[in-house]
Short mmCIF file of C-alpha atoms and ligand atoms in Angstrom, two decimals:
data_model
loop_
_atom_site.label_atom_id
_atom_site.label_comp_id
_atom_site.label_asym_id
_atom_site.label_seq_id
_atom_site.Cartn_x
_atom_site.Cartn_y
_atom_site.Cartn_z
CA MET A 1 80.60 8.71 -1.73
CA THR A 2 78.22 9.16 1.18
CA THR A 3 74.62 8.49 1.93
CA THR A 4 72.60 10.95 3.91
CA SER A 5 69.36 11.19 5.84
CA ALA A 6 66.42 13.18 4.58
CA SER A 7 66.56 15.86 7.18
CA ALA A 8 70.23 16.78 6.81
CA HIS A 9 69.78 18.69 3.60
CA ALA A 10 66.07 19.10 3.31
CA THR A 11 66.12 22.79 4.06
CA THR A 12 69.40 23.77 2.34
CA ASN A 13 67.82 25.75 -0.46
CA HIS A 14 64.25 26.00 0.72
CA ALA A 15 64.94 27.33 4.16
CA ALA A 16 62.42 30.12 3.79
CA THR A 17 59.70 28.00 2.22
CA GLN A 18 57.62 25.05 3.29
CA SER A 19 59.11 21.66 2.51
CA LEU A 20 58.06 20.64 -0.99
CA PHE A 21 58.14 16.99 0.04
CA GLU A 22 55.90 17.54 3.06
CA ASP A 23 53.50 19.48 0.87
CA ALA A 24 53.47 16.59 -1.61
CA ILE A 25 52.79 14.03 1.13
CA LYS A 26 49.92 16.18 2.42
CA ARG A 27 48.20 15.68 -0.92
CA LEU A 28 48.89 11.96 -0.77
CA ASP A 29 47.19 11.78 2.61
CA GLU A 30 44.20 13.78 1.36
CA ALA A 31 43.71 11.50 -1.64
CA GLY A 32 44.45 8.42 0.49
CA SER A 33 41.56 9.27 2.80
CA ILE A 34 39.18 9.04 -0.20
CA ALA A 35 40.79 6.23 -2.21
CA ASP A 36 40.10 2.63 -1.28
CA ILE A 37 43.73 1.90 -0.37
CA ASN A 38 45.32 -0.19 2.32
CA PRO A 39 46.91 2.08 4.98
CA GLU A 40 50.15 0.09 4.63
CA ALA A 41 50.50 1.23 1.03
CA LEU A 42 50.11 4.86 2.15
CA GLU A 43 52.65 4.38 4.91
CA ARG A 44 55.17 2.99 2.42
CA LEU A 45 54.69 5.93 0.08
CA ARG A 46 55.39 8.46 2.86
CA HIS A 47 59.03 7.31 2.94
CA PRO A 48 61.48 7.34 0.00
CA LYS A 49 63.11 3.94 -0.48
CA SER A 50 66.68 5.23 -0.66
CA MET A 51 68.63 8.45 -1.07
CA ILE A 52 72.18 9.09 -2.08
CA GLN A 53 74.24 12.26 -1.96
CA VAL A 54 77.49 12.53 -3.91
CA SER A 55 80.32 15.05 -4.41
CA ILE A 56 81.54 15.38 -7.97
CA PRO A 57 85.01 16.89 -8.40
CA VAL A 58 85.35 18.55 -11.82
CA ARG A 59 88.51 19.91 -13.45
CA MET A 60 87.50 23.29 -14.91
CA ASP A 61 88.83 24.65 -18.20
CA ASP A 62 91.14 27.11 -16.39
CA GLY A 63 92.80 24.23 -14.51
CA SER A 64 91.03 24.86 -11.19
CA LEU A 65 88.97 22.23 -9.35
CA ARG A 66 85.31 22.65 -8.38
CA VAL A 67 83.28 20.16 -6.37
CA PHE A 68 79.55 19.90 -7.12
CA GLU A 69 76.87 18.26 -4.95
CA GLY A 70 74.40 15.81 -6.47
CA TYR A 71 71.51 13.64 -5.31
CA ARG A 72 69.49 10.65 -6.40
CA VAL A 73 66.33 9.57 -4.61
CA ARG A 74 64.48 6.32 -5.35
CA HIS A 75 61.01 6.74 -3.96
CA ASP A 76 59.22 3.43 -4.56
CA ASN A 77 59.83 0.37 -6.73
CA THR A 78 56.78 -1.76 -6.01
CA ARG A 79 55.53 -1.53 -9.61
CA GLY A 80 58.90 -1.79 -11.38
CA PRO A 81 62.36 -0.21 -11.71
CA THR A 82 62.43 3.40 -10.54
CA LYS A 83 62.33 6.11 -13.19
CA GLY A 84 62.93 9.84 -13.15
CA GLY A 85 64.90 12.74 -14.56
CA ILE A 86 68.12 14.44 -13.55
CA ARG A 87 67.93 18.20 -13.00
CA TYR A 88 70.80 20.70 -13.18
CA HIS A 89 69.84 23.87 -11.30
CA PRO A 90 71.37 26.11 -8.63
CA ASP A 91 68.26 25.62 -6.40
CA VAL A 92 68.33 21.80 -6.41
CA SER A 93 67.98 20.41 -2.87
CA LEU A 94 67.37 16.99 -1.39
CA ASP A 95 63.90 18.08 -0.33
CA GLU A 96 63.04 19.04 -3.90
CA VAL A 97 64.46 15.80 -5.32
CA LYS A 98 62.43 13.76 -2.80
CA ALA A 99 59.22 15.52 -3.83
CA LEU A 100 59.99 15.05 -7.52
CA ALA A 101 60.73 11.34 -6.94
CA PHE A 102 57.41 10.91 -5.11
CA TRP A 103 55.55 12.57 -8.00
CA MET A 104 57.28 10.17 -10.42
CA THR A 105 55.91 7.16 -8.48
CA CYS A 106 52.40 8.61 -8.79
CA LYS A 107 52.87 9.70 -12.42
CA CYS A 108 53.97 6.24 -13.63
CA ALA A 109 50.97 4.73 -11.85
CA VAL A 110 48.55 7.30 -13.32
CA VAL A 111 49.49 6.28 -16.87
CA GLY A 112 49.85 2.61 -15.96
CA ILE A 113 53.48 2.09 -16.99
CA PRO A 114 55.47 -0.52 -15.02
CA TYR A 115 57.82 1.78 -13.09
CA GLY A 116 58.28 3.26 -9.67
CA GLY A 117 59.54 6.79 -9.11
CA ALA A 118 62.99 8.39 -8.71
CA LYS A 119 64.68 11.72 -9.35
CA GLY A 120 68.17 13.18 -9.35
CA GLY A 121 69.77 16.57 -9.39
CA ILE A 122 73.02 18.49 -9.23
CA ILE A 123 73.38 21.91 -7.62
CA VAL A 124 74.84 23.82 -10.56
CA ASN A 125 74.06 26.64 -12.94
CA PRO A 126 74.88 24.85 -16.21
CA LYS A 127 74.81 28.15 -18.11
CA GLU A 128 78.06 29.08 -16.34
CA LEU A 129 79.86 25.92 -17.53
CA SER A 130 81.53 25.30 -20.87
CA ARG A 131 80.40 22.29 -22.90
CA MET A 132 83.49 20.36 -21.84
CA GLU A 133 82.99 21.18 -18.16
CA LEU A 134 79.37 20.06 -18.51
CA GLU A 135 80.49 16.77 -20.03
CA ARG A 136 83.02 16.15 -17.24
CA LEU A 137 80.35 16.93 -14.62
CA SER A 138 77.80 14.60 -16.26
CA ARG A 139 80.27 11.74 -16.57
CA GLY A 140 81.46 12.36 -12.99
CA PHE A 141 77.90 12.06 -11.71
CA ILE A 142 77.47 8.67 -13.42
CA GLU A 143 80.84 7.49 -12.12
CA GLN A 144 79.46 8.05 -8.59
CA MET A 145 76.00 6.63 -9.39
CA ALA A 146 76.93 3.58 -11.49
CA ASP A 147 76.23 1.07 -8.69
CA PHE A 148 72.82 2.56 -7.94
CA ILE A 149 71.32 2.91 -11.41
CA GLY A 150 70.73 0.25 -14.09
CA PRO A 151 68.15 -0.95 -16.63
CA ASP A 152 66.42 -3.15 -14.01
CA THR A 153 66.91 -0.93 -10.97
CA ASP A 154 66.79 2.81 -11.65
CA VAL A 155 66.58 4.51 -15.06
CA PRO A 156 67.34 8.27 -15.25
CA ALA A 157 66.14 10.72 -17.94
CA PRO A 158 66.40 14.46 -18.72
CA ASP A 159 64.74 17.20 -16.67
CA VAL A 160 65.27 20.95 -16.26
CA TYR A 161 68.51 22.10 -17.97
CA THR A 162 69.55 18.59 -19.00
CA ASN A 163 69.05 17.33 -22.55
CA SER A 164 69.59 14.43 -24.92
CA MET A 165 73.31 15.15 -25.37
CA ILE A 166 73.84 14.91 -21.61
CA MET A 167 71.86 11.63 -21.55
CA GLY A 168 74.14 10.34 -24.33
CA TRP A 169 77.28 11.17 -22.32
CA MET A 170 75.77 9.51 -19.25
CA MET A 171 74.86 6.33 -21.13
CA ASP A 172 78.35 6.21 -22.65
CA GLU A 173 79.98 6.61 -19.24
CA TYR A 174 77.79 3.87 -17.72
CA SER A 175 78.56 1.54 -20.65
CA THR A 176 82.30 2.22 -20.21
CA ILE A 177 82.12 1.34 -16.52
CA LYS A 178 80.09 -1.84 -17.16
CA ARG A 179 82.21 -2.75 -20.21
CA ARG A 180 79.15 -3.39 -22.42
CA TYR A 181 76.69 -1.29 -24.39
CA CYS A 182 73.80 -0.40 -22.04
CA PRO A 183 71.33 1.89 -23.79
CA ALA A 184 68.42 0.93 -21.49
CA VAL A 185 70.15 2.50 -18.46
CA ILE A 186 68.91 5.97 -19.38
CA THR A 187 66.21 7.47 -21.59
CA GLY A 188 65.91 10.73 -23.51
CA LYS A 189 69.09 9.84 -25.45
CA PRO A 190 69.91 11.17 -28.94
CA ILE A 191 68.26 8.98 -31.59
CA PRO A 192 71.60 7.70 -33.03
CA LEU A 193 72.50 6.49 -29.50
CA GLY A 194 69.32 4.48 -28.95
CA GLY A 195 66.87 7.30 -28.28
CA SER A 196 63.24 6.99 -29.31
CA GLN A 197 61.50 8.88 -32.05
CA GLY A 198 59.16 11.41 -30.48
CA ARG A 199 60.81 11.57 -27.01
CA ASN A 200 61.79 15.27 -27.22
CA ALA A 201 58.24 16.39 -27.91
CA ALA A 202 56.54 13.75 -25.71
CA THR A 203 55.89 15.78 -22.56
CA GLY A 204 54.25 18.61 -24.49
CA ARG A 205 52.37 16.15 -26.69
CA GLY A 206 50.99 14.37 -23.61
CA ALA A 207 49.75 17.70 -22.21
CA TYR A 208 48.26 18.49 -25.62
CA HIS A 209 46.25 15.23 -25.53
CA CYS A 210 44.92 16.15 -22.06
CA ILE A 211 43.85 19.56 -23.38
CA THR A 212 42.16 18.09 -26.45
CA GLN A 213 40.29 15.51 -24.32
CA LEU A 214 39.07 18.34 -22.08
CA ALA A 215 38.21 20.46 -25.14
CA LYS A 216 35.90 17.66 -26.36
CA ARG A 217 34.09 17.52 -23.04
CA ARG A 218 33.76 21.31 -22.83
CA ASP A 219 33.08 21.86 -26.51
CA TRP A 220 35.90 24.39 -26.86
CA LYS A 221 36.58 26.06 -30.22
CA PRO A 222 40.39 26.38 -30.57
CA GLY A 223 40.16 29.74 -32.35
CA LYS A 224 38.26 31.18 -29.40
CA THR A 225 40.42 29.61 -26.68
CA THR A 226 43.26 31.73 -25.28
CA VAL A 227 46.39 30.24 -23.75
CA ALA A 228 49.36 31.65 -21.78
CA ILE A 229 52.50 29.58 -21.23
CA GLN A 230 55.11 30.21 -18.52
CA GLY A 231 58.51 28.79 -19.48
CA PHE A 232 59.57 28.12 -23.04
CA GLY A 233 61.86 25.11 -22.87
CA ASN A 234 61.50 21.59 -24.19
CA ALA A 235 58.07 20.77 -22.75
CA ALA A 236 56.52 24.21 -23.33
CA GLN A 237 57.63 24.49 -26.94
CA SER A 238 56.10 21.20 -28.00
CA VAL A 239 52.70 21.84 -26.40
CA ALA A 240 52.76 25.39 -27.85
CA ARG A 241 53.54 24.10 -31.35
CA LEU A 242 50.70 21.55 -31.29
CA LEU A 243 48.11 23.96 -29.85
CA HIS A 244 49.12 26.66 -32.33
CA ALA A 245 48.76 24.21 -35.22
CA ASP A 246 45.18 23.47 -34.06
CA GLY A 247 44.40 27.20 -34.04
CA TYR A 248 44.51 27.94 -30.29
CA GLN A 249 45.31 31.58 -29.50
CA ILE A 250 48.58 31.50 -27.56
CA VAL A 251 48.71 35.08 -26.29
CA ALA A 252 51.81 34.94 -24.05
CA VAL A 253 54.98 32.92 -23.50
CA SER A 254 57.96 33.55 -21.21
CA ASP A 255 61.29 32.23 -20.03
CA SER A 256 63.61 33.02 -17.12
CA HIS A 257 64.42 36.39 -18.75
CA GLY A 258 60.79 37.54 -19.09
CA GLY A 259 57.93 37.16 -21.52
CA ILE A 260 56.04 38.48 -24.50
CA HIS A 261 52.30 39.11 -24.87
CA ARG A 262 50.06 39.71 -27.87
CA LYS A 263 46.27 39.74 -27.45
CA GLN A 264 45.63 38.53 -31.01
CA GLY A 265 47.91 35.50 -30.51
CA LEU A 266 51.61 34.88 -31.13
CA HIS A 267 53.14 33.12 -34.12
CA ILE A 268 54.67 30.18 -32.23
CA PRO A 269 56.91 28.65 -34.96
CA SER A 270 58.83 31.92 -35.40
CA ILE A 271 59.25 32.34 -31.63
CA ILE A 272 60.60 28.79 -31.36
CA GLN A 273 62.98 29.56 -34.21
CA ALA A 274 64.10 32.84 -32.61
CA LYS A 275 64.50 31.20 -29.20
CA GLN A 276 66.69 28.51 -30.79
CA ASP A 277 68.75 31.18 -32.58
CA THR A 278 69.11 33.66 -29.71
CA ALA A 279 68.39 31.57 -26.60
CA HIS A 280 65.90 34.13 -25.15
CA VAL A 281 62.18 34.62 -25.76
CA LYS A 282 62.64 38.32 -24.99
CA ALA A 283 65.06 38.62 -27.87
CA VAL A 284 62.14 37.87 -30.15
CA TYR A 285 60.65 41.15 -29.09
CA CYS A 286 63.70 43.24 -28.43
CA HIS A 287 66.21 42.50 -31.17
CA GLY A 288 66.41 41.96 -34.88
CA SER A 289 63.94 41.54 -37.68
CA VAL A 290 61.65 39.00 -35.96
CA CYS A 291 61.10 41.70 -33.34
CA GLU A 292 59.12 43.89 -35.70
CA ALA A 293 57.34 40.90 -37.21
CA VAL A 294 56.12 39.67 -33.80
CA ASP A 295 54.54 42.95 -32.65
CA ALA A 296 54.22 41.99 -29.02
CA GLU A 297 54.71 43.74 -25.68
CA THR A 298 57.08 42.48 -22.99
CA ILE A 299 55.62 41.25 -19.71
CA THR A 300 57.03 39.83 -16.52
CA ASN A 301 56.43 36.27 -15.39
CA GLU A 302 54.15 37.56 -12.62
CA GLU A 303 52.04 39.45 -15.17
CA LEU A 304 51.83 36.37 -17.37
CA LEU A 305 50.43 34.28 -14.51
CA ALA A 306 47.74 36.95 -13.95
CA LEU A 307 46.53 37.16 -17.56
CA ASP A 308 42.82 36.73 -18.24
CA VAL A 309 43.07 33.58 -20.39
CA ASP A 310 41.11 30.36 -20.76
CA VAL A 311 44.15 28.13 -20.21
CA LEU A 312 47.30 28.86 -18.20
CA ILE A 313 50.20 26.45 -18.68
CA PRO A 314 52.98 26.74 -16.08
CA ALA A 315 55.87 24.91 -17.78
CA ALA A 316 58.95 26.15 -15.90
CA LEU A 317 59.56 25.28 -12.26
CA GLU A 318 57.67 24.42 -9.08
CA ASN A 319 56.06 26.87 -6.61
CA GLN A 320 54.94 29.45 -9.19
CA ILE A 321 51.27 29.79 -8.13
CA THR A 322 51.33 30.37 -4.38
CA ALA A 323 49.29 31.96 -1.59
CA ASP A 324 50.92 35.29 -2.57
CA ASN A 325 49.68 35.46 -6.17
CA VAL A 326 46.75 33.02 -6.40
CA ASP A 327 44.17 35.82 -6.09
CA ASP A 328 45.61 37.39 -9.25
CA VAL A 329 45.23 34.23 -11.35
CA LYS A 330 42.26 34.63 -13.72
CA ALA A 331 42.63 31.53 -15.92
CA ARG A 332 39.68 29.08 -15.97
CA VAL A 333 41.90 26.02 -16.55
CA ILE A 334 45.50 25.38 -15.44
CA VAL A 335 47.55 22.67 -17.13
CA GLU A 336 50.56 21.79 -14.99
CA VAL A 337 53.27 20.91 -17.49
CA ALA A 338 55.89 21.79 -14.84
CA ASN A 339 56.15 19.59 -11.78
CA GLY A 340 54.59 21.11 -8.68
CA PRO A 341 53.90 24.65 -9.96
CA THR A 342 50.90 25.12 -7.62
CA THR A 343 51.32 24.99 -3.84
CA SER A 344 48.63 23.19 -1.82
CA THR A 345 47.39 26.50 -0.36
CA ALA A 346 46.96 27.97 -3.83
CA ASP A 347 45.38 24.72 -4.96
CA ALA A 348 42.65 25.00 -2.33
CA ALA A 349 41.95 28.63 -3.27
CA LEU A 350 41.65 27.70 -6.95
CA ALA A 351 39.34 24.78 -6.17
CA ASP A 352 37.03 27.19 -4.27
CA ARG A 353 36.82 29.27 -7.44
CA ASP A 354 36.10 26.19 -9.61
CA VAL A 355 39.34 26.56 -11.55
CA LEU A 356 40.05 23.19 -13.13
CA ILE A 357 43.66 22.03 -12.75
CA ILE A 358 45.01 19.22 -14.92
CA PRO A 359 47.63 18.09 -12.39
CA ASP A 360 51.31 17.53 -13.15
CA ILE A 361 51.16 13.79 -12.53
CA LEU A 362 48.75 13.52 -15.47
CA ALA A 363 49.51 16.59 -17.61
CA ASN A 364 53.24 15.97 -18.00
CA ALA A 365 53.17 12.15 -17.97
CA GLY A 366 53.72 11.97 -21.75
CA GLY A 367 57.49 12.34 -21.20
CA VAL A 368 57.89 9.31 -18.99
CA THR A 369 55.49 7.34 -21.17
CA VAL A 370 57.73 7.75 -24.22
CA SER A 371 60.77 7.17 -22.00
CA TYR A 372 59.16 3.82 -21.22
CA PHE A 373 58.77 3.19 -24.97
CA GLU A 374 62.48 4.03 -25.40
CA TRP A 375 63.47 1.56 -22.66
CA VAL A 376 61.28 -1.14 -24.25
CA GLN A 377 62.86 -0.50 -27.68
CA ASN A 378 66.39 -0.61 -26.18
CA ARG A 379 65.67 -3.94 -24.54
CA GLU A 380 64.08 -5.40 -27.66
CA GLY A 381 66.73 -3.94 -29.97
CA PHE A 382 63.83 -3.11 -32.28
CA TYR A 383 62.98 0.50 -33.02
CA TRP A 384 59.54 1.93 -33.80
CA PRO A 385 58.66 4.61 -36.35
CA LEU A 386 57.42 8.01 -35.09
CA GLU A 387 53.79 7.23 -36.04
CA ASP A 388 53.78 4.19 -33.72
CA VAL A 389 55.21 6.21 -30.82
CA GLU A 390 52.71 9.04 -31.29
CA ASP A 391 49.80 6.66 -31.78
CA ARG A 392 50.55 4.65 -28.63
CA LEU A 393 51.16 7.84 -26.60
CA GLY A 394 47.90 9.40 -27.80
CA LYS A 395 45.91 6.29 -26.84
CA ILE A 396 47.44 6.06 -23.36
CA MET A 397 46.99 9.78 -22.59
CA ALA A 398 43.37 9.87 -23.81
CA ARG A 399 42.48 6.67 -21.93
CA GLU A 400 44.07 7.79 -18.64
CA PHE A 401 42.75 11.36 -18.87
CA ASP A 402 39.22 9.99 -19.32
CA ALA A 403 39.66 7.55 -16.43
CA VAL A 404 40.81 10.36 -14.11
CA TYR A 405 38.02 12.67 -15.28
CA ASP A 406 35.42 9.96 -14.59
CA ILE A 407 36.81 9.44 -11.07
CA MET A 408 36.44 13.20 -10.53
CA ASP A 409 32.78 13.02 -11.50
CA ASP A 410 32.06 9.80 -9.59
CA LYS A 411 33.74 10.81 -6.33
CA HIS A 412 32.95 14.54 -6.50
CA VAL A 413 36.59 15.49 -6.02
CA ASP A 414 38.92 17.80 -7.93
CA LEU A 415 40.96 16.48 -10.84
CA ARG A 416 44.21 16.35 -8.82
CA THR A 417 42.65 14.22 -6.11
CA ALA A 418 41.13 12.03 -8.82
CA ALA A 419 44.56 11.52 -10.41
CA TYR A 420 46.04 10.53 -7.03
CA ILE A 421 43.15 8.13 -6.41
CA HIS A 422 43.76 6.57 -9.83
CA ALA A 423 47.49 6.19 -9.04
CA LEU A 424 46.86 4.90 -5.53
CA ASN A 425 44.46 2.25 -6.82
CA ARG A 426 47.27 0.84 -8.97
CA ILE A 427 50.04 1.18 -6.36
CA GLY A 428 47.74 -0.14 -3.62
CA ALA A 429 46.88 -3.21 -5.68
CA ALA A 430 50.61 -3.95 -6.15
CA VAL A 431 51.35 -3.54 -2.42
CA GLU A 432 48.37 -5.74 -1.51
CA ALA A 433 49.60 -8.40 -3.93
CA GLN A 434 52.77 -8.70 -1.82
CA GLY A 435 50.67 -9.19 1.30
CA THR A 436 49.57 -6.76 4.00
CA SER A 437 48.91 -7.21 7.72
CA ARG A 438 45.49 -8.72 6.88
CA TYR A 439 47.32 -11.61 5.21
CA PHE A 440 50.12 -12.04 7.75
CA THR A 441 47.88 -11.94 10.83
CA SER A 442 45.21 -14.28 9.44
CA ASP A 443 45.08 -17.87 10.72
CA GLY A 444 45.24 -19.30 7.22
P1 LIG B 1 63.86 23.16 -19.98
O1 LIG B 1 65.14 23.32 -19.25
O2 LIG B 1 63.88 22.70 -21.38
O3 LIG B 1 63.03 24.52 -19.90
C1 LIG B 1 62.77 25.23 -18.73
C2 LIG B 1 62.22 26.58 -19.16
O4 LIG B 1 61.78 27.31 -18.01
C3 LIG B 1 63.24 27.47 -19.87
O5 LIG B 1 62.62 28.13 -20.93
C4 LIG B 1 63.62 28.49 -18.78
O6 LIG B 1 64.06 29.71 -19.31
C5 LIG B 1 62.29 28.63 -18.09
N1 LIG B 1 62.39 29.18 -16.74
C6 LIG B 1 63.27 28.88 -15.77
N2 LIG B 1 63.02 29.62 -14.68
C7 LIG B 1 61.93 30.37 -14.99
C8 LIG B 1 61.17 31.34 -14.28
N3 LIG B 1 61.49 31.68 -13.03
N4 LIG B 1 60.12 31.93 -14.92
C9 LIG B 1 59.80 31.59 -16.17
N5 LIG B 1 60.48 30.69 -16.89
C10 LIG B 1 61.53 30.09 -16.30
O7 LIG B 1 62.97 22.19 -19.04
P2 LIG B 1 61.78 21.27 -19.46
O8 LIG B 1 62.33 19.92 -19.68
O9 LIG B 1 60.94 21.92 -20.47
O10 LIG B 1 61.00 21.20 -18.06
C11 LIG B 1 60.09 22.22 -17.67
C12 LIG B 1 59.20 21.66 -16.58
O11 LIG B 1 58.53 20.51 -17.08
C13 LIG B 1 59.92 21.19 -15.31
O12 LIG B 1 59.11 21.42 -14.20
C14 LIG B 1 60.09 19.72 -15.53
O13 LIG B 1 60.22 19.01 -14.30
C15 LIG B 1 58.78 19.42 -16.21
N6 LIG B 1 58.83 18.18 -16.96
C16 LIG B 1 59.65 18.03 -18.03
C17 LIG B 1 59.66 16.81 -18.70
C18 LIG B 1 60.51 16.60 -19.92
O14 LIG B 1 60.41 15.51 -20.50
N7 LIG B 1 61.28 17.55 -20.36
C19 LIG B 1 58.85 15.77 -18.28
C20 LIG B 1 58.00 15.96 -17.19
C21 LIG B 1 58.01 17.18 -16.55
#
């Protein structure tokens, strides 16, 4: 096991692009110049607390050995144990994990839950692995990480291409190493292994609450409001299901294989069903009986981002709306269910055109909020019914959305800057409570 510096791997998979972490810190500095925050708090947030890089040897089904590279970054723990998902993706890099960990610090502060931020990832295409290889890889990662994570230090969760089954394996491996049952070490677990009711749908549900709070302020009529969603995984499906049930016109959805578009609106429950059955959104259009029933045209992900819709929901990966395609984006509102889908250059261009962006650190905070509920339930050994989870989540999301929106109006800033100011107020207060130079240089 080795530790590594930030710079060693920061450019491994993003050589051609700007550093995601630097881009993220740029936004911190912008918001910090407006927020009433001690400069020492800002300085602390510019530097991740600790980073670890591990090699995970895995015995493959054919008897060969493959070694995978993984990372865990703890960004800041001033407000509590660090919290953040584990991503399995071929493009994972330390730079990306650092940016995602930083966003987690801000996200937990935006919704006021007592955590700092962390993130992890393994460079792997999980679709190429068998279930048993995936299990060996997941357990191998925890074997390397067991001294760095824990219910009071750092609590992982699922992210892109990881799910509740993987969280269950990881919790089991950690418990085996510690020789006691430790459900609170990880969240997003299967319900029979200490998971929380409502966790799977929580990220999408949180985004849904943001949209409905905005709809009240803008007097939207769901039947007349069009929506396009990029990505159709865990987070996208739950926000799609809830918006569809309210009557919103979801005209396009996509996944890594491409998308489907229907001007009159898609029937979301049957697409979710078909995606679960076939694994591809495109299959809904191209194959089988649902194909005829859906009556939609295929579109590319680029075309989806350029659709003339009221609400665009990027719910796949980061860096989707960039300087290259921002001029094509016609949506009036963007809801960032994915982390970091809009680059700072694109952000500025959208702000000039008065496009309202509900930023990732607010829009997708429902996931970590219910992860917090899961951790609380694990520690209490007392489990809540679904209604309690949904009720508490709804109240937190509505309250924090309104608080961020009011900061936007008061300070005449965009919603992203307002969300950072809201987060920085909470983080800054915690840093100040430990004492800053004002305290240590005073005579008293
Ligand atoms: P997931 O693995 O369940 O789904 C990802 C989806 O994106 C899949 O449908 C995949 O096909 C699609 N996709 C991948 N590459 C794509 C591309 N180039 N174009 C279009 N679609 C593409 O992941 P998820 O958990 O739903 O996470 C999606 C996003 O939401 C990520 O940015 C993640 O960080 C963020 N997020 C998730 C959670 C959560 O609780 N799941 C919480 C907060 C944020």
